[in-house]
């Protein structure tokens, strides 16, 4: 199966949806932050392994604790994933911290600061 095939895309979507439900409703680990989301899932073509890109809203300590909590609950998450998905092999999950949302918010703030400064300079020049 190719990496970008329709089947692989469908599997990625289903695994992402199921992982989000498990993390949101099933985990009782206090290390996992309440604002944790599964941004994307990339499953290998043989469906044996997958990378789950996790975004955590909070400081660096909250992000590190969440990843540690998810890694320690990996067995439980994989078992629940097998229960929710009807697949021959349940992929082995690797959790990766994704900071693209945080990066986007930071860049957006910087852009708005620059445009605000430009507007203020333009108003001063007009006077």
Short mmCIF file of C-alpha atoms in Angstrom, two decimals:
data_model
loop_
_atom_site.label_atom_id
_atom_site.label_comp_id
_atom_site.label_asym_id
_atom_site.label_seq_id
_atom_site.Cartn_x
_atom_site.Cartn_y
_atom_site.Cartn_z
CA UNK A 1 0.00 0.00 0.00
CA UNK A 2 1.36 3.42 -0.93
CA UNK A 3 1.82 6.09 1.70
CA UNK A 4 -0.74 8.49 0.17
CA UNK A 5 -3.30 5.93 -0.89
CA UNK A 6 -6.99 6.37 -0.15
CA UNK A 7 -6.93 3.45 2.28
CA UNK A 8 -4.02 4.91 4.23
CA UNK A 9 -5.75 8.30 4.39
CA UNK A 10 -8.91 6.66 5.73
CA UNK A 11 -6.94 4.67 8.32
CA UNK A 12 -5.14 7.86 9.43
CA UNK A 13 -8.45 9.66 9.86
CA UNK A 14 -10.03 6.82 11.84
CA UNK A 15 -6.98 6.39 14.08
CA UNK A 16 -6.91 10.16 14.72
CA UNK A 17 -10.60 10.26 15.63
CA UNK A 18 -10.33 7.23 17.91
CA UNK A 19 -7.15 8.53 19.61
CA UNK A 20 -8.83 11.88 20.32
CA UNK A 21 -11.78 10.13 21.92
CA UNK A 22 -9.52 7.91 24.03
CA UNK A 23 -7.38 10.82 25.22
CA UNK A 24 -10.37 13.07 25.89
CA UNK A 25 -12.63 10.57 27.64
CA UNK A 26 -10.61 7.52 28.64
CA UNK A 27 -7.40 8.75 30.24
CA UNK A 28 -7.42 9.53 33.94
CA UNK A 29 -3.69 10.40 34.13
CA UNK A 30 -3.30 13.80 35.83
CA UNK A 31 -0.14 14.51 33.80
CA UNK A 32 -2.16 14.70 30.58
CA UNK A 33 -3.29 18.30 30.13
CA UNK A 34 -7.02 18.89 29.57
CA UNK A 35 -6.33 20.91 26.39
CA UNK A 36 -4.59 18.09 24.52
CA UNK A 37 -5.50 17.45 20.90
CA UNK A 38 -4.40 15.03 18.21
CA UNK A 39 -3.37 17.23 15.27
CA UNK A 40 -2.47 14.51 12.78
CA UNK A 41 -1.70 10.81 12.52
CA UNK A 42 0.71 9.26 10.06
CA UNK A 43 0.39 5.49 9.72
CA UNK A 44 3.08 3.41 8.03
CA UNK A 45 2.05 1.67 4.81
CA UNK A 46 2.19 -1.76 6.52
CA UNK A 47 -0.11 -0.46 9.33
CA UNK A 48 2.29 -1.69 12.04
CA UNK A 49 3.39 1.69 13.37
CA UNK A 50 2.03 5.21 13.48
CA UNK A 51 3.09 8.64 14.66
CA UNK A 52 0.52 10.71 16.50
CA UNK A 53 1.23 14.44 16.48
CA UNK A 54 -0.02 15.91 19.74
CA UNK A 55 -0.64 19.58 20.49
CA UNK A 56 -0.85 20.77 24.08
CA UNK A 57 -2.08 24.19 25.10
CA UNK A 58 0.11 25.29 27.98
CA UNK A 59 3.70 25.88 29.04
CA UNK A 60 6.68 23.60 28.35
CA UNK A 61 6.26 21.67 31.59
CA UNK A 62 2.65 20.84 30.73
CA UNK A 63 3.74 19.69 27.27
CA UNK A 64 6.51 17.46 28.65
CA UNK A 65 4.23 16.01 31.34
CA UNK A 66 1.52 15.28 28.77
CA UNK A 67 3.92 13.42 26.47
CA UNK A 68 5.27 11.42 29.46
CA UNK A 69 1.72 10.59 30.54
CA UNK A 70 0.75 9.47 27.04
CA UNK A 71 3.87 7.31 26.71
CA UNK A 72 3.17 5.63 30.03
CA UNK A 73 -0.44 4.94 29.00
CA UNK A 74 0.57 3.65 25.57
CA UNK A 75 -0.52 0.07 26.31
CA UNK A 76 -3.96 1.16 27.48
CA UNK A 77 -4.36 3.51 24.50
CA UNK A 78 -3.35 0.78 22.05
CA UNK A 79 -5.78 -1.70 23.63
CA UNK A 80 -8.64 0.82 23.44
CA UNK A 81 -7.66 1.63 19.85
CA UNK A 82 -7.85 -2.08 18.98
CA UNK A 83 -11.28 -2.23 20.59
CA UNK A 84 -12.54 0.78 18.64
CA UNK A 85 -11.07 -0.07 15.24
CA UNK A 86 -11.63 -3.29 13.38
CA UNK A 87 -8.15 -3.88 11.99
CA UNK A 88 -5.99 -6.97 11.70
CA UNK A 89 -3.01 -5.19 13.26
CA UNK A 90 -3.25 -2.37 15.75
CA UNK A 91 -0.43 0.08 15.04
CA UNK A 92 2.24 0.75 17.63
CA UNK A 93 1.87 4.43 18.54
CA UNK A 94 4.68 6.97 18.85
CA UNK A 95 3.65 10.31 20.33
CA UNK A 96 5.32 13.40 18.86
CA UNK A 97 4.86 16.89 20.26
CA UNK A 98 3.54 19.21 17.55
CA UNK A 99 4.11 22.90 18.15
CA UNK A 100 2.73 24.19 14.85
CA UNK A 101 -0.39 25.70 16.45
CA UNK A 102 1.70 27.52 19.06
CA UNK A 103 4.08 28.70 16.32
CA UNK A 104 1.15 29.97 14.25
CA UNK A 105 -0.29 31.91 17.19
CA UNK A 106 3.12 33.47 17.91
CA UNK A 107 3.63 34.47 14.27
CA UNK A 108 0.12 35.91 14.05
CA UNK A 109 0.78 38.01 17.16
CA UNK A 110 4.06 39.28 15.71
CA UNK A 111 2.39 40.21 12.43
CA UNK A 112 -0.40 42.08 14.18
CA UNK A 113 2.18 43.95 16.32
CA UNK A 114 4.10 45.01 13.20
CA UNK A 115 0.97 46.14 11.37
CA UNK A 116 -0.18 48.08 14.43
CA UNK A 117 3.22 49.81 14.62
CA UNK A 118 3.03 50.65 10.89
CA UNK A 119 -0.44 52.15 11.33
CA UNK A 120 0.76 54.26 14.25
CA UNK A 121 3.76 55.49 12.20
CA UNK A 122 1.42 56.35 9.30
CA UNK A 123 -0.88 58.34 11.59
CA UNK A 124 2.07 60.27 13.05
CA UNK A 125 3.33 61.12 9.53
CA UNK A 126 -0.13 62.39 8.53
CA UNK A 127 -0.17 64.93 11.35
#
